[in-house]
PDB file of N, CA and C in Angstrom:
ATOM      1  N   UNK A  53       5.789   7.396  -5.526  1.00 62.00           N
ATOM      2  CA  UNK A  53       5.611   6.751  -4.241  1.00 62.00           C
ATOM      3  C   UNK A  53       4.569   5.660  -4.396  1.00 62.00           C
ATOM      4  N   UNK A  54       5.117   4.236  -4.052  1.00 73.00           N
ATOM      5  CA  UNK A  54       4.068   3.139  -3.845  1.00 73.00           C
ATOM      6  C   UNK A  54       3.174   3.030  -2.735  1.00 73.00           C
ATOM      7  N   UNK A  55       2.156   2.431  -2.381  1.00 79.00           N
ATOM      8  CA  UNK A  55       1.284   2.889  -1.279  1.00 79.00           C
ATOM      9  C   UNK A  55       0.674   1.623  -1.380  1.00 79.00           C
ATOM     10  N   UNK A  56       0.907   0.575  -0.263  1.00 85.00           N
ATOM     11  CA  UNK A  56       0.477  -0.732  -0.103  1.00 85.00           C
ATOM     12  C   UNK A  56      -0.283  -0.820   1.028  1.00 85.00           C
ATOM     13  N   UNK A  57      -1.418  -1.365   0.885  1.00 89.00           N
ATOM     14  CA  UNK A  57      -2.704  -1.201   1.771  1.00 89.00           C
ATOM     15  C   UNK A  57      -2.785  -2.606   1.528  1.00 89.00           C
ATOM     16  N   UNK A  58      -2.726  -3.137   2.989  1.00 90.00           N
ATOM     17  CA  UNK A  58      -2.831  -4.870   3.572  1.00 90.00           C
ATOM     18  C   UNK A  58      -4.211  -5.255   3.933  1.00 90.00           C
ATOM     19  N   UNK A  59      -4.631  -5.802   3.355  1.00 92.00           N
ATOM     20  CA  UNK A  59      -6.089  -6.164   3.711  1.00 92.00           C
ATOM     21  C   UNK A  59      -6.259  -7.703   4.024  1.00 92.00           C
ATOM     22  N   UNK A  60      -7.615  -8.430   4.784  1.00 93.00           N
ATOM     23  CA  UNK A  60      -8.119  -9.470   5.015  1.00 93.00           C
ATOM     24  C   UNK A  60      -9.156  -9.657   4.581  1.00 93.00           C
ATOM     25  N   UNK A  61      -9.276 -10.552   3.945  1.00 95.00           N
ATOM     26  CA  UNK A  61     -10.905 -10.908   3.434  1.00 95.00           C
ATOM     27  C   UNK A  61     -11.672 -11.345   4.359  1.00 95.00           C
ATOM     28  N   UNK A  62     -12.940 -10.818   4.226  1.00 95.00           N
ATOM     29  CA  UNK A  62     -13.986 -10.888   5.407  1.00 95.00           C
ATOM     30  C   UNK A  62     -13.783 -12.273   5.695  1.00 95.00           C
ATOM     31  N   UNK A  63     -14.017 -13.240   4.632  1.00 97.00           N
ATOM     32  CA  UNK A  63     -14.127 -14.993   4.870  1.00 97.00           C
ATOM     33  C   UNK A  63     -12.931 -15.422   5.422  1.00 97.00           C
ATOM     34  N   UNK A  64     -11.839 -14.695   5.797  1.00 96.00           N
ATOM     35  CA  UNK A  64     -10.872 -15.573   6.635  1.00 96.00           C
ATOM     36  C   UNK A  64     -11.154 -15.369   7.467  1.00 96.00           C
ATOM     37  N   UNK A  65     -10.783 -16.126   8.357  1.00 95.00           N
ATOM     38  CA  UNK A  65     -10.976 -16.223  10.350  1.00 95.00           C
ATOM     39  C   UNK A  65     -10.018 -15.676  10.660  1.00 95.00           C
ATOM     40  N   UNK A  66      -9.321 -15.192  10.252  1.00 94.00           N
ATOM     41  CA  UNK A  66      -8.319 -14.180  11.089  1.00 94.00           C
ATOM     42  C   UNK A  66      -8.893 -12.761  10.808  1.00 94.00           C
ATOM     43  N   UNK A  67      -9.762 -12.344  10.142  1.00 94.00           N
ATOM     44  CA  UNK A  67     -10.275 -11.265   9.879  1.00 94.00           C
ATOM     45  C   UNK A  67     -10.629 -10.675  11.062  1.00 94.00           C
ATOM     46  N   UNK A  68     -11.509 -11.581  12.126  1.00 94.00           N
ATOM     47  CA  UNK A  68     -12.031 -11.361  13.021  1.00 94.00           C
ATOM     48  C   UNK A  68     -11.227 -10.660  14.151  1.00 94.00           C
ATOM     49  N   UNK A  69      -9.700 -11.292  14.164  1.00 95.00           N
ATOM     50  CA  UNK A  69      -8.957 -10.502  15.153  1.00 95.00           C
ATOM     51  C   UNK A  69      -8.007  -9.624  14.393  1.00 95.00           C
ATOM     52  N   UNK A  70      -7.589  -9.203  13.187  1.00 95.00           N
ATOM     53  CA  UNK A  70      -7.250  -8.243  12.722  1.00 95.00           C
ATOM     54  C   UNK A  70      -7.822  -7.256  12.212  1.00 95.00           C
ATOM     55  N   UNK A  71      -8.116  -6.472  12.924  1.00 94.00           N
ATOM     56  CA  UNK A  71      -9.319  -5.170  12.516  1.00 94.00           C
ATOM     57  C   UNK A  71      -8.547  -3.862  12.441  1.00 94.00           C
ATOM     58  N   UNK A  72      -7.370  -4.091  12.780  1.00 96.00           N
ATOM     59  CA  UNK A  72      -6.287  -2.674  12.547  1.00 96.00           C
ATOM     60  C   UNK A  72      -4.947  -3.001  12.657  1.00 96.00           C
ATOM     61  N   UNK A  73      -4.247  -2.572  12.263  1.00 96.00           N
ATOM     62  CA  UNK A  73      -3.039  -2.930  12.030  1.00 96.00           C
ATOM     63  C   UNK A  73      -2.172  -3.266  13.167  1.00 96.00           C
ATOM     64  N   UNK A  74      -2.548  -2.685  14.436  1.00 96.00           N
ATOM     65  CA  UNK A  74      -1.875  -2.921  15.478  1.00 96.00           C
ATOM     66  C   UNK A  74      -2.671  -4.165  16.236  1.00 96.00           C
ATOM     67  N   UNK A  75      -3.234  -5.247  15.437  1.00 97.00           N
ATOM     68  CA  UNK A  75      -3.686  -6.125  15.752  1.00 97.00           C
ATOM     69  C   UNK A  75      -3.374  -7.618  14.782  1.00 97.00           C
ATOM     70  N   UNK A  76      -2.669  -7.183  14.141  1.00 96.00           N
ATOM     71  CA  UNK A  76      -1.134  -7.895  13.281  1.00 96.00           C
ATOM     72  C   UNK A  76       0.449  -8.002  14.111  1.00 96.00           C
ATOM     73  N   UNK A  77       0.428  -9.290  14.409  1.00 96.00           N
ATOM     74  CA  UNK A  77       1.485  -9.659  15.325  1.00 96.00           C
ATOM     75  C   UNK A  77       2.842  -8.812  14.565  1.00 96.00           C
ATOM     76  N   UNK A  78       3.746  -8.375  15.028  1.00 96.00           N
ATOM     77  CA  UNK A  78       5.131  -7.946  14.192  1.00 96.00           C
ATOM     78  C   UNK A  78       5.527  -8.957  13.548  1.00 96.00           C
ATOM     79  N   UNK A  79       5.805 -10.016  13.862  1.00 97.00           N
ATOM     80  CA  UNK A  79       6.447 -10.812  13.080  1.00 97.00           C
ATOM     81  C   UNK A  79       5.544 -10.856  11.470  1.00 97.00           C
ATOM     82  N   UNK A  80       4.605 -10.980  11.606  1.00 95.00           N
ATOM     83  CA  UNK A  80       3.923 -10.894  10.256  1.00 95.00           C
ATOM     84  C   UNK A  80       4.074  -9.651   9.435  1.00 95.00           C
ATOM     85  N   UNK A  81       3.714  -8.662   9.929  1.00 94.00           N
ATOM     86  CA  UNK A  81       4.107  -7.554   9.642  1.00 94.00           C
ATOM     87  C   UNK A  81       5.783  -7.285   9.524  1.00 94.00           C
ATOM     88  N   UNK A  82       6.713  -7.298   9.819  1.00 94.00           N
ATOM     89  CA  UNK A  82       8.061  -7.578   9.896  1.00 94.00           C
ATOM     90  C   UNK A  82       8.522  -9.007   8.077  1.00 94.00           C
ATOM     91  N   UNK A  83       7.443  -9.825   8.028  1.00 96.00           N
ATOM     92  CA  UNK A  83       8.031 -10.382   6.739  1.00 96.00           C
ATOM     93  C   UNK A  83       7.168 -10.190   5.901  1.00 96.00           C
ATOM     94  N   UNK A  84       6.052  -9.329   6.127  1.00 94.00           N
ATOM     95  CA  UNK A  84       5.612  -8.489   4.774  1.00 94.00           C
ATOM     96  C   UNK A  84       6.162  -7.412   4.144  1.00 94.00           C
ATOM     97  N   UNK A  85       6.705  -6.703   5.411  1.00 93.00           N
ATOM     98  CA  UNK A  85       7.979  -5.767   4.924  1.00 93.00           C
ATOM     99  C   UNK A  85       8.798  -6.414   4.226  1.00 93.00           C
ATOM    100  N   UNK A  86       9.708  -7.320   4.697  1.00 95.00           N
ATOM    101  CA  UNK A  86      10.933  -7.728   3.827  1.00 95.00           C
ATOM    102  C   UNK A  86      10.391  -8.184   2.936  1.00 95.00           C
ATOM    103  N   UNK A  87       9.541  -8.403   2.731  1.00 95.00           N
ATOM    104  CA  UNK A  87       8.966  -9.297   1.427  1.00 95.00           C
ATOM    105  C   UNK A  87       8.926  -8.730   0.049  1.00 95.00           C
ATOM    106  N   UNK A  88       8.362  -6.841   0.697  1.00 94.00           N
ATOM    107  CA  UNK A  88       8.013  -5.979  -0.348  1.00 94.00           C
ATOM    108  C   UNK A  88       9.634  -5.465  -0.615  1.00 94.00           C
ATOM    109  N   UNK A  89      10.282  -5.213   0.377  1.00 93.00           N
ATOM    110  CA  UNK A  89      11.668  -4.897   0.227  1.00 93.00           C
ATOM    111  C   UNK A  89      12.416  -5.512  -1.099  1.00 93.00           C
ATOM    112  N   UNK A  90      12.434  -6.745  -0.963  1.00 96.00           N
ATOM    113  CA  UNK A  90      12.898  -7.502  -1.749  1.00 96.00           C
ATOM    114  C   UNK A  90      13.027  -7.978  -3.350  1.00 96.00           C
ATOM    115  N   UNK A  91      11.367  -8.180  -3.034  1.00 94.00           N
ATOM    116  CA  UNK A  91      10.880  -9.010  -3.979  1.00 94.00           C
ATOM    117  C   UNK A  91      11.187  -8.314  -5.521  1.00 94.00           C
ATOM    118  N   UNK A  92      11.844  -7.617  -5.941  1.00 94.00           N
ATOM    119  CA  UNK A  92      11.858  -6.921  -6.975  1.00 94.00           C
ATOM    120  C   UNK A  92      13.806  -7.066  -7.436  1.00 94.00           C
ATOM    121  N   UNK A  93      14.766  -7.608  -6.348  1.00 96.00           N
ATOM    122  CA  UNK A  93      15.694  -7.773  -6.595  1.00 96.00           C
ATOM    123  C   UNK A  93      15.851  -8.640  -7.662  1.00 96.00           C
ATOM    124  N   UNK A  94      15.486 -10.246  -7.580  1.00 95.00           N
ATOM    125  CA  UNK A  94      15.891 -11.102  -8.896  1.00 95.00           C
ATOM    126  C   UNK A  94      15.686 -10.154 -10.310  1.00 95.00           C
ATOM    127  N   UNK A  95      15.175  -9.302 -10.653  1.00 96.00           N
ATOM    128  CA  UNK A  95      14.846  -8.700 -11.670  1.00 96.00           C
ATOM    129  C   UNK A  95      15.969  -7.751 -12.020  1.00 96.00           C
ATOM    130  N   UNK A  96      17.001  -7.516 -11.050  1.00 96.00           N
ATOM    131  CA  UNK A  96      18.383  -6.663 -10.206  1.00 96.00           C
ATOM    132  C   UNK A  96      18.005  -5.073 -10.632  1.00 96.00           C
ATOM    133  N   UNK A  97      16.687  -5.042 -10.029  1.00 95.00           N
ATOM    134  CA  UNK A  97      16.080  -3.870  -9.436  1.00 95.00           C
ATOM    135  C   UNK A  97      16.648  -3.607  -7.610  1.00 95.00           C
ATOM    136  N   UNK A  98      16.815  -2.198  -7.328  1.00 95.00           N
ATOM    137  CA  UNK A  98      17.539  -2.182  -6.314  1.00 95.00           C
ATOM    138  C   UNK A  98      16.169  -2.427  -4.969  1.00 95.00           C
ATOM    139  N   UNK A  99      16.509  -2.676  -3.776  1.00 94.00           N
ATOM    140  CA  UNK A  99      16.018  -2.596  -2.742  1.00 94.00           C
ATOM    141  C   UNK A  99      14.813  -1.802  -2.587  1.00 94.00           C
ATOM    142  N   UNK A 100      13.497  -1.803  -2.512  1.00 91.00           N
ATOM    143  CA  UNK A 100      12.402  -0.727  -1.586  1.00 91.00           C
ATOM    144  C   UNK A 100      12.545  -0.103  -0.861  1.00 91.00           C
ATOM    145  N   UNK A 101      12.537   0.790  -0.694  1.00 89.00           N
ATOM    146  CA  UNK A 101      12.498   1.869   0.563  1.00 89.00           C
ATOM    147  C   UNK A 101      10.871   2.256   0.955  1.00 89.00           C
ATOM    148  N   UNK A 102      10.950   2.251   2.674  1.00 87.00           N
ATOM    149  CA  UNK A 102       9.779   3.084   3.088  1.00 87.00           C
ATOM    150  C   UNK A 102       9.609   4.500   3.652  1.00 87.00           C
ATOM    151  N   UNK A 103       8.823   4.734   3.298  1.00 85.00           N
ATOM    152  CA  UNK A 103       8.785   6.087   3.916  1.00 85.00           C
ATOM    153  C   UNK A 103       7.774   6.125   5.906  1.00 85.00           C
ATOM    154  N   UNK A 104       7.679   6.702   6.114  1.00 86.00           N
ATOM    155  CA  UNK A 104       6.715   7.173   7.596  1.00 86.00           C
ATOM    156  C   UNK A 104       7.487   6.402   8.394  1.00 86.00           C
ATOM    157  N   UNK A 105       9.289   5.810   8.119  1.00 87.00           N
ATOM    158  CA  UNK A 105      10.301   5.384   8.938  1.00 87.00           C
ATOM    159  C   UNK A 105       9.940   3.803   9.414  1.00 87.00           C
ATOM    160  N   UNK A 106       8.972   3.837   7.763  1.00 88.00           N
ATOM    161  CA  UNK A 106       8.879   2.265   8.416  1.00 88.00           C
ATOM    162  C   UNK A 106       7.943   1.777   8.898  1.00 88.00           C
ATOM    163  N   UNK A 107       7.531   2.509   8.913  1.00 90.00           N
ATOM    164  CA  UNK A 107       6.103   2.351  10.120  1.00 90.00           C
ATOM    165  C   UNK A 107       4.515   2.190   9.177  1.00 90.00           C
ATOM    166  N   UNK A 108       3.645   0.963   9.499  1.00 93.00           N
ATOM    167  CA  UNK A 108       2.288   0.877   8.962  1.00 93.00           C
ATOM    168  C   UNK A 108       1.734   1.981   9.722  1.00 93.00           C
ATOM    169  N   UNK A 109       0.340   2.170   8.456  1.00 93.00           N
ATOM    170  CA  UNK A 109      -0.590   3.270   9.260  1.00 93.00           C
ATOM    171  C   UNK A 109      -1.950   2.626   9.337  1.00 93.00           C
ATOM    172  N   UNK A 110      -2.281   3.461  10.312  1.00 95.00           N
ATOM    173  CA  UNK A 110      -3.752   2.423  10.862  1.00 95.00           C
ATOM    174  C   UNK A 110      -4.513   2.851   9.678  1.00 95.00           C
ATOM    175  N   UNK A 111      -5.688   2.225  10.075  1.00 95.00           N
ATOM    176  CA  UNK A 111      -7.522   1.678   8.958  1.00 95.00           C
ATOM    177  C   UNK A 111      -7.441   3.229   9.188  1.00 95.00           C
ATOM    178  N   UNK A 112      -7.627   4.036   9.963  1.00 96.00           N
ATOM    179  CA  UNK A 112      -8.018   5.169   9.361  1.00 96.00           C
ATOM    180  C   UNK A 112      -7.389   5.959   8.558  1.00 96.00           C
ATOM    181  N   UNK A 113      -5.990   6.141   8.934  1.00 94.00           N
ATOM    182  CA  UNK A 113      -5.066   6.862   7.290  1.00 94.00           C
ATOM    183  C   UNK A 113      -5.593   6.094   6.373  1.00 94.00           C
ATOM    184  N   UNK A 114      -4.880   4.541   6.789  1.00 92.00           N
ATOM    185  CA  UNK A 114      -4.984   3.929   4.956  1.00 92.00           C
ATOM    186  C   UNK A 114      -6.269   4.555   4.335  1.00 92.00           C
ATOM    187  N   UNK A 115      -7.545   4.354   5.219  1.00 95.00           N
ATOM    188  CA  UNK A 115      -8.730   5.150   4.456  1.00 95.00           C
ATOM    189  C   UNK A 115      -8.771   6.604   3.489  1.00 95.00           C
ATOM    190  N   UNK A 116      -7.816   7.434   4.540  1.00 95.00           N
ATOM    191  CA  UNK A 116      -7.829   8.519   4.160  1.00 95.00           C
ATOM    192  C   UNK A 116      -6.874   8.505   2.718  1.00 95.00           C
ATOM    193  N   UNK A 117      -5.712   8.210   3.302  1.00 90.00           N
ATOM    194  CA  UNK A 117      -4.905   7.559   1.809  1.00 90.00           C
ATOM    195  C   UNK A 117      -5.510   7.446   0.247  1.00 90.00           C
ATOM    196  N   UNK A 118      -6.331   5.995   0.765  1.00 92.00           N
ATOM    197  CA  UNK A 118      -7.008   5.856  -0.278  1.00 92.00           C
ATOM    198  C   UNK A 118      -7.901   6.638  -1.046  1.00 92.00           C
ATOM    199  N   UNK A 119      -9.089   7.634  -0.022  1.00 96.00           N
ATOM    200  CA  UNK A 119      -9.560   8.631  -0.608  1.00 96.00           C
ATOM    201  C   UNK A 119      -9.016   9.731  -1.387  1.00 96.00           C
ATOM    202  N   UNK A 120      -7.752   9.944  -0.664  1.00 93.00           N
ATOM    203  CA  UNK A 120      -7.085  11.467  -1.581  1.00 93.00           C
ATOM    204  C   UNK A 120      -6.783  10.682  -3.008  1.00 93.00           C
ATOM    205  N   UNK A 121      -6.366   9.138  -2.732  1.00 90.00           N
ATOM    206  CA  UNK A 121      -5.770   8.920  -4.326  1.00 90.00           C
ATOM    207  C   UNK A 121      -6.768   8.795  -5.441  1.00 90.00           C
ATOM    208  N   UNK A 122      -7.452   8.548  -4.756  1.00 94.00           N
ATOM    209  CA  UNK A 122      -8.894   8.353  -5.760  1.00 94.00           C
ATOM    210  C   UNK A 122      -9.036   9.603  -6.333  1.00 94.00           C
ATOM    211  N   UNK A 123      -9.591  10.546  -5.610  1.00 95.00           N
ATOM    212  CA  UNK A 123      -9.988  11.765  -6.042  1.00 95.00           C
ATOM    213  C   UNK A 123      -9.032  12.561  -6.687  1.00 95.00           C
ATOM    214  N   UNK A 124      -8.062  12.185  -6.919  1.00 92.00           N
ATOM    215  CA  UNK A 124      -6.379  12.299  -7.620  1.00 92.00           C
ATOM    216  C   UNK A 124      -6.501  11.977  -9.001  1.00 92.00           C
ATOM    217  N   UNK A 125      -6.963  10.379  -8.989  1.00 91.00           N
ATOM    218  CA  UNK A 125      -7.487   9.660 -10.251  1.00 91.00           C
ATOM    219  C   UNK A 125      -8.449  10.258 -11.144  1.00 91.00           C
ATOM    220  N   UNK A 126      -9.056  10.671 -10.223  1.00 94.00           N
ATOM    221  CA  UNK A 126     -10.448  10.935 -11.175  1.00 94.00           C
ATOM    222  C   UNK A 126     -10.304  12.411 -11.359  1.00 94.00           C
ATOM    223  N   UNK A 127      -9.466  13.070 -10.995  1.00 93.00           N
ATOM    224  CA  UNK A 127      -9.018  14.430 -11.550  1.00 93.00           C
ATOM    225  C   UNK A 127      -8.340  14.179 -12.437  1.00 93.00           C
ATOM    226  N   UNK A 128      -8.033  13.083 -12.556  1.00 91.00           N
ATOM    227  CA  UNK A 128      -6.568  13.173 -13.739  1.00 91.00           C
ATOM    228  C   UNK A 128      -7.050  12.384 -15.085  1.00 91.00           C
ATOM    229  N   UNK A 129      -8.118  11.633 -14.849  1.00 90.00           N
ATOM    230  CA  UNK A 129      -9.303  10.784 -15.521  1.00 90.00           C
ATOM    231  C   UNK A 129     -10.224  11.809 -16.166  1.00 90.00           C
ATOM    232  N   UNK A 130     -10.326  13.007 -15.670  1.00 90.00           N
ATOM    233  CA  UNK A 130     -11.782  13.711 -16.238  1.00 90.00           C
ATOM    234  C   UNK A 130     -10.767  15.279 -16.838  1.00 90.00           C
ATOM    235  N   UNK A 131      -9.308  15.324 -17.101  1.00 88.00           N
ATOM    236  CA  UNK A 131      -8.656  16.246 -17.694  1.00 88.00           C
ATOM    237  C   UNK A 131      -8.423  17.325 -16.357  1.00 88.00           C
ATOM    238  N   UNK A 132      -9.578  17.524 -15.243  1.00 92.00           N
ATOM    239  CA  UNK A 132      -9.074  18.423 -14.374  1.00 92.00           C
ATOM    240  C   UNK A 132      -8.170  18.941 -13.831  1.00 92.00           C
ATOM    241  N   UNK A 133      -7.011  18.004 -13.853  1.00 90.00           N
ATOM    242  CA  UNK A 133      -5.265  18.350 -13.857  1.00 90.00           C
ATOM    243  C   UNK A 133      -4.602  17.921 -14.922  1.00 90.00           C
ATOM    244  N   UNK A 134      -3.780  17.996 -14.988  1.00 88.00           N
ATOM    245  CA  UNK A 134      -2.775  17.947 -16.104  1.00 88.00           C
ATOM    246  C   UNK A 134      -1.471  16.771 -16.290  1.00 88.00           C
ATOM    247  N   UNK A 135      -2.290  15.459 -16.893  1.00 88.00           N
ATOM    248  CA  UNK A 135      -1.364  14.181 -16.850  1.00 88.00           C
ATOM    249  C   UNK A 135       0.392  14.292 -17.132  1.00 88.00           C
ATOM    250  N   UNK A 136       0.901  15.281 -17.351  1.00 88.00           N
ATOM    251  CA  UNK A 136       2.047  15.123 -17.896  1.00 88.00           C
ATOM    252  C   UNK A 136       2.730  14.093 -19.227  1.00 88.00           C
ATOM    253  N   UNK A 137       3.071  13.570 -18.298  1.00 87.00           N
ATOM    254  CA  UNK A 137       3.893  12.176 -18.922  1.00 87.00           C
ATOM    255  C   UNK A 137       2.853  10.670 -18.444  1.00 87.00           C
ATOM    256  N   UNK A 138       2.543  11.247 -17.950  1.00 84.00           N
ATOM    257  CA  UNK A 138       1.240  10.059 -17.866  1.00 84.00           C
ATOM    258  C   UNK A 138       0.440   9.308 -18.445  1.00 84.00           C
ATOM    259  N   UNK A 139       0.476   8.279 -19.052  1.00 83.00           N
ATOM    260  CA  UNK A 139      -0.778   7.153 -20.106  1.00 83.00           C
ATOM    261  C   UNK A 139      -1.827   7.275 -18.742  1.00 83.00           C
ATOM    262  N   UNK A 140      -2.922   7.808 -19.739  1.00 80.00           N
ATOM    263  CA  UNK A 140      -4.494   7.827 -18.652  1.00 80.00           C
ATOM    264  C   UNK A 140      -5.582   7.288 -19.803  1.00 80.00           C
ATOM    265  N   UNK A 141      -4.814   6.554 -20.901  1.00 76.00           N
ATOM    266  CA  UNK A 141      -6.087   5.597 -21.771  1.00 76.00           C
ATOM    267  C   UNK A 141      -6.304   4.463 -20.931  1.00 76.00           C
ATOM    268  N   UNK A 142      -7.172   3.506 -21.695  1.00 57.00           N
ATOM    269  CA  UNK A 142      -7.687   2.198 -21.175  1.00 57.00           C
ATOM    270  C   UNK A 142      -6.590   1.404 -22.003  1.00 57.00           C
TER     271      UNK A 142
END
């Protein structure tokens, strides 16, 4: 599962009025989707799929998100679970 977290850099001026996701007009949101959908076809890789039906999740999942994956990483970084099939060199 891919997990794409949309961010603004403090120094843009739109930062100021996008502070959560439901403060991203649809239309923008709507061709960042297709965008990710896509963008992997010329390569004639098939279509993206989303999961949560499609739907962005606010600053606070993505947060949470991000925390479980981390602490995922660094279990899997320090031997605490078990990489499988996984490359975990540099």
């Amino acid at each position: 599962v891919n997990v794409i977290v949309l961010a603004v850099a403090t120094d843009d001026e739109l930062a100021k009025e996008y502070d959560d996701i439901d403060d991203v007009p649809a239309s923008v949101k709507d061709g960042i989707r297709e965008w990710f959908r896509w963008y992997k076809t010329p390569d004639d890789k098939p279509l993206n799929g989303f999961g949560f039906d499609e739907k962005y999740l606010d600053k606070k999942t993505a947060a949470e998100v991000i925390e479980e994956t981390h602490d995922a990483w660094k279990k899997l970084r320090s031997g605490d679970i078990e990489a499988g099939k996984l490359w975990t060199g540099n």
